[in-house]
PDB file of C-alpha atoms in Angstrom:
ATOM      1  CA  MET A 297     -26.618 -31.804  19.856  1.00  0.00           C
ATOM      2  CA  ARG A 298     -28.155 -29.347  18.350  1.00  0.00           C
ATOM      3  CA  LYS A 299     -26.727 -26.345  16.518  1.00  0.00           C
ATOM      4  CA  SER A 300     -27.469 -23.354  16.525  1.00  0.00           C
ATOM      5  CA  GLY A 301     -27.885 -21.174  13.022  1.00  0.00           C
ATOM      6  CA  ALA A 302     -25.130 -18.754  13.385  1.00  0.00           C
ATOM      7  CA  ASN A 303     -22.825 -22.575  13.863  1.00  0.00           C
ATOM      8  CA  ILE A 304     -24.457 -23.687  10.926  1.00  0.00           C
ATOM      9  CA  ARG A 305     -23.716 -20.258   9.058  1.00  0.00           C
ATOM     10  CA  PHE A 306     -19.858 -20.538  10.323  1.00  0.00           C
ATOM     11  CA  ARG A 307     -19.186 -24.500   9.599  1.00  0.00           C
ATOM     12  CA  GLU A 308     -20.723 -23.535   6.276  1.00  0.00           C
ATOM     13  CA  CYS A 309     -18.273 -20.202   5.464  1.00  0.00           C
ATOM     14  CA  TYR A 310     -15.272 -21.936   6.853  1.00  0.00           C
ATOM     15  CA  ASN A 311     -16.361 -25.632   4.838  1.00  0.00           C
ATOM     16  CA  LEU A 312     -17.029 -22.999   1.331  1.00  0.00           C
ATOM     17  CA  VAL A 313     -12.850 -20.972   2.017  1.00  0.00           C
ATOM     18  CA  THR A 314     -11.465 -24.525   2.708  1.00  0.00           C
ATOM     19  CA  LYS A 315     -11.703 -26.142  -0.265  1.00  0.00           C
ATOM     20  CA  ARG A 316     -11.328 -23.486  -2.190  1.00  0.00           C
ATOM     21  CA  GLY A 317      -7.909 -23.448  -3.725  1.00  0.00           C
ATOM     22  CA  ASP A 318      -5.013 -21.702  -3.338  1.00  0.00           C
ATOM     23  CA  GLU A 319      -4.626 -20.478  -6.908  1.00  0.00           C
ATOM     24  CA  LEU A 320      -8.444 -18.650  -6.582  1.00  0.00           C
ATOM     25  CA  CYS A 321      -9.021 -15.179  -4.536  1.00  0.00           C
ATOM     26  CA  LYS A 322      -9.284 -14.716  -2.510  1.00  0.00           C
ATOM     27  CA  PHE A 323     -13.144 -13.246  -1.676  1.00  0.00           C
ATOM     28  CA  VAL A 324     -16.618 -14.905  -2.501  1.00  0.00           C
ATOM     29  CA  GLU A 325     -19.933 -14.270  -3.038  1.00  0.00           C
ATOM     30  CA  CYS A 326     -22.568 -15.675  -0.432  1.00  0.00           C
ATOM     31  CA  GLU A 327     -26.109 -15.618  -2.038  1.00  0.00           C
ATOM     32  CA  ASN A 328     -27.351 -18.356   0.344  1.00  0.00           C
ATOM     33  CA  LEU A 329     -24.930 -18.531   3.263  1.00  0.00           C
ATOM     34  CA  PHE A 330     -26.632 -14.987   5.140  1.00  0.00           C
ATOM     35  CA  GLU A 331     -30.137 -13.370   4.217  1.00  0.00           C
ATOM     36  CA  GLU A 332     -28.146 -10.310   2.979  1.00  0.00           C
ATOM     37  CA  GLU A 333     -25.595  -9.827  -0.145  1.00  0.00           C
ATOM     38  CA  THR A 334     -22.612 -10.797   1.905  1.00  0.00           C
ATOM     39  CA  LEU A 335     -18.442 -11.270   0.496  1.00  0.00           C
ATOM     40  CA  VAL A 336     -16.633 -13.572   2.671  1.00  0.00           C
ATOM     41  CA  VAL A 337     -13.058 -12.225   2.354  1.00  0.00           C
ATOM     42  CA  TYR A 338      -9.746 -14.469   3.765  1.00  0.00           C
ATOM     43  CA  ARG A 339      -6.744 -15.336   4.239  1.00  0.00           C
ATOM     44  CA  LYS A 340      -4.780 -18.322   5.231  1.00  0.00           C
ATOM     45  CA  TYR A 341      -1.419 -17.995   7.072  1.00  0.00           C
ATOM     46  CA  ALA A 342       0.227 -20.986   7.670  1.00  0.00           C
ATOM     47  CA  THR A 343      -2.690 -23.021   9.164  1.00  0.00           C
ATOM     48  CA  LEU A 344      -4.547 -20.390  10.232  1.00  0.00           C
ATOM     49  CA  PHE A 345      -6.986 -19.096   8.214  1.00  0.00           C
ATOM     50  CA  PHE A 346      -8.613 -15.653   8.808  1.00  0.00           C
ATOM     51  CA  ILE A 347     -11.853 -14.711   8.100  1.00  0.00           C
ATOM     52  CA  PHE A 348     -14.226 -11.764   7.307  1.00  0.00           C
ATOM     53  CA  CYS A 349     -18.047 -12.048   5.744  1.00  0.00           C
ATOM     54  CA  VAL A 350     -18.450  -7.899   4.985  1.00  0.00           C
ATOM     55  CA  ASP A 351     -21.222  -6.243   3.108  1.00  0.00           C
ATOM     56  CA  LYS A 352     -20.882  -6.210  -0.945  1.00  0.00           C
ATOM     57  CA  ALA A 353     -20.519  -2.537  -0.471  1.00  0.00           C
ATOM     58  CA  GLU A 354     -17.178  -3.424   1.239  1.00  0.00           C
ATOM     59  CA  SER A 355     -13.865  -3.086  -0.961  1.00  0.00           C
ATOM     60  CA  GLU A 356     -12.116  -6.790  -0.832  1.00  0.00           C
ATOM     61  CA  LEU A 357      -8.785  -4.895  -1.453  1.00  0.00           C
ATOM     62  CA  GLY A 358      -9.645  -2.455   1.814  1.00  0.00           C
ATOM     63  CA  ILE A 359     -10.944  -6.297   4.173  1.00  0.00           C
ATOM     64  CA  ILE A 360      -7.526  -8.538   1.889  1.00  0.00           C
ATOM     65  CA  ASP A 361      -5.622  -5.129   3.690  1.00  0.00           C
ATOM     66  CA  LEU A 362      -7.662  -4.672   7.353  1.00  0.00           C
ATOM     67  CA  ILE A 363      -6.926  -8.158   7.344  1.00  0.00           C
ATOM     68  CA  GLN A 364      -3.383  -7.924   7.371  1.00  0.00           C
ATOM     69  CA  VAL A 365      -2.750  -5.941  10.094  1.00  0.00           C
ATOM     70  CA  PHE A 366      -4.637  -7.206  11.953  1.00  0.00           C
ATOM     71  CA  VAL A 367      -2.706 -10.120  11.964  1.00  0.00           C
ATOM     72  CA  GLU A 368       1.068  -8.481  11.619  1.00  0.00           C
ATOM     73  CA  THR A 369      -0.639  -6.896  14.640  1.00  0.00           C
ATOM     74  CA  LEU A 370      -1.309  -9.893  16.584  1.00  0.00           C
ATOM     75  CA  ASP A 371       1.867 -11.744  15.515  1.00  0.00           C
ATOM     76  CA  LYS A 372       3.829  -8.556  17.508  1.00  0.00           C
ATOM     77  CA  TYR A 373       1.754  -8.292  20.664  1.00  0.00           C
ATOM     78  CA  PHE A 374       2.033 -12.303  20.561  1.00  0.00           C
ATOM     79  CA  GLU A 375       4.784 -12.744  19.201  1.00  0.00           C
ATOM     80  CA  ASN A 376       4.965 -15.227  16.759  1.00  0.00           C
ATOM     81  CA  VAL A 377       0.963 -16.207  17.057  1.00  0.00           C
ATOM     82  CA  CYS A 378      -0.590 -19.092  16.715  1.00  0.00           C
ATOM     83  CA  GLU A 379      -3.572 -21.409  17.541  1.00  0.00           C
ATOM     84  CA  LEU A 380      -2.868 -21.786  20.971  1.00  0.00           C
ATOM     85  CA  ASP A 381      -2.927 -17.571  21.552  1.00  0.00           C
ATOM     86  CA  ILE A 382      -5.820 -16.648  19.749  1.00  0.00           C
ATOM     87  CA  ILE A 383      -7.909 -19.857  21.625  1.00  0.00           C
ATOM     88  CA  PHE A 384      -7.255 -18.744  24.732  1.00  0.00           C
ATOM     89  CA  HIS A 385      -6.568 -14.516  24.076  1.00  0.00           C
ATOM     90  CA  MET A 386      -9.556 -14.366  22.383  1.00  0.00           C
ATOM     91  CA  ASP A 387     -10.675 -11.504  24.907  1.00  0.00           C
ATOM     92  CA  LYS A 388      -6.974  -9.893  23.255  1.00  0.00           C
ATOM     93  CA  VAL A 389      -7.841 -11.042  20.171  1.00  0.00           C
ATOM     94  CA  ASN A 390     -11.281  -9.312  20.162  1.00  0.00           C
ATOM     95  CA  TYR A 391      -9.593  -5.967  21.929  1.00  0.00           C
ATOM     96  CA  ILE A 392      -6.805  -5.954  19.307  1.00  0.00           C
ATOM     97  CA  LEU A 393      -9.598  -5.924  16.480  1.00  0.00           C
ATOM     98  CA  ASP A 394     -11.938  -3.480  19.037  1.00  0.00           C
ATOM     99  CA  GLU A 395      -8.984  -1.217  18.576  1.00  0.00           C
ATOM    100  CA  ILE A 396      -8.778  -1.481  14.677  1.00  0.00           C
ATOM    101  CA  VAL A 397     -12.822  -1.585  13.676  1.00  0.00           C
ATOM    102  CA  VAL A 398     -15.716   0.609  15.305  1.00  0.00           C
ATOM    103  CA  GLY A 399     -19.021   0.684  14.548  1.00  0.00           C
ATOM    104  CA  GLY A 400     -18.144  -0.533  11.550  1.00  0.00           C
ATOM    105  CA  LEU A 401     -16.079   1.477  10.266  1.00  0.00           C
ATOM    106  CA  VAL A 402     -11.664   1.197  10.362  1.00  0.00           C
ATOM    107  CA  MET A 403      -9.857   3.855  12.479  1.00  0.00           C
ATOM    108  CA  GLU A 404      -7.302   2.942  13.158  1.00  0.00           C
ATOM    109  CA  PRO A 405      -4.697   0.689  10.676  1.00  0.00           C
ATOM    110  CA  ASN A 406      -1.002   1.432  12.463  1.00  0.00           C
ATOM    111  CA  ASN A 407       0.025  -1.515  14.526  1.00  0.00           C
ATOM    112  CA  ALA A 408       2.381   0.670  16.920  1.00  0.00           C
ATOM    113  CA  ASP A 409      -0.252   2.983  17.780  1.00  0.00           C
ATOM    114  CA  ILE A 410      -2.916  -0.404  18.720  1.00  0.00           C
ATOM    115  CA  LEU A 411      -0.235  -2.109  20.276  1.00  0.00           C
ATOM    116  CA  ALA A 412       0.689   1.347  22.694  1.00  0.00           C
ATOM    117  CA  ALA A 413      -3.098   1.169  23.064  1.00  0.00           C
ATOM    118  CA  LEU A 414      -2.846  -1.925  24.449  1.00  0.00           C
ATOM    119  CA  ALA A 415       0.135  -1.289  26.988  1.00  0.00           C
ATOM    120  CA  ALA A 416      -1.856   1.261  28.348  1.00  0.00           C
ATOM    121  CA  THR A 417      -4.401  -1.131  29.360  1.00  0.00           C
ATOM    122  CA  LYS A 418      -2.271  -3.357  30.239  1.00  0.00           C
ATOM    123  CA  ARG A 419      -0.459  -0.672  32.862  1.00  0.00           C
ATOM    124  CA  GLU A 420      -4.301   0.317  33.990  1.00  0.00           C
ATOM    125  CA  GLU A 421      -5.036  -3.126  34.767  1.00  0.00           C
ATOM    126  CA  TYR A 422      -2.413  -4.465  36.494  1.00  0.00           C
ATOM    127  CA  GLY A 423      -0.214  -2.063  37.978  1.00  0.00           C
ATOM    128  CA  TYR A 424       0.077   1.398  39.545  1.00  0.00           C
ATOM    129  CA  ARG A 425       1.183   5.098  37.726  1.00  0.00           C
ATOM    130  CA  PRO A 426       3.788   6.419  38.580  1.00  0.00           C
ATOM    131  CA  SER A 427       2.474   9.358  38.313  1.00  0.00           C
ATOM    132  CA  ALA A 428       0.717   8.855  41.501  1.00  0.00           C
ATOM    133  CA  LEU A 429       3.192   8.246  43.864  1.00  0.00           C
ATOM    134  CA  PRO A 430       4.190  12.088  44.030  1.00  0.00           C
ATOM    135  CA  GLN A 431       0.206  13.332  44.966  1.00  0.00           C
ATOM    136  CA  MET A 432       0.709  10.676  47.426  1.00  0.00           C
ATOM    137  CA  SER A 433       3.601  12.564  49.097  1.00  0.00           C
ATOM    138  CA  ARG A 434       1.820  15.788  49.206  1.00  0.00           C
ATOM    139  CA  ILE A 435      -1.326  14.511  50.888  1.00  0.00           C
ATOM    140  CA  MET A 436       0.661  12.576  53.637  1.00  0.00           C
ATOM    141  CA  PRO A 437       3.221  13.983  55.664  1.00  0.00           C
ATOM    142  CA  ALA A 438       6.782  12.231  55.812  1.00  0.00           C
ATOM    143  CA  SER A 439       7.150  10.276  59.129  1.00  0.00           C
ATOM    144  CA  ARG A 440      10.237  12.343  61.371  1.00  0.00           C
TER     145      ARG A 440
END
């Protein structure tokens, strides 16, 4: 089976991060992994690695904080997040990340606001709006 260039880069990035000791800093410069000057910033939570590949112009500590907000939001949404939550609910994970980062800029660092947006989306997706009920009574006359 032939691997794509992206899969090879992901594997190399994972190998780079997992072989580093816990006492080392959580960001690594990757000169030959990507075409541009890229910085790999990561955090390990239990058995999960959260790895962000960013431009060297980004603040390393800002990305560490971003990872923290992302993981805290996942943990609150999934009520103690684990690997299976991420694997089987990748759409929700991507939605959470999209709520935090828009167009490469961190837009929402408050996980309470992110969770509120998720709840609103869930209501729109799966349920009806109770506010629509009074409007229906005005349109349809009551039966006698």
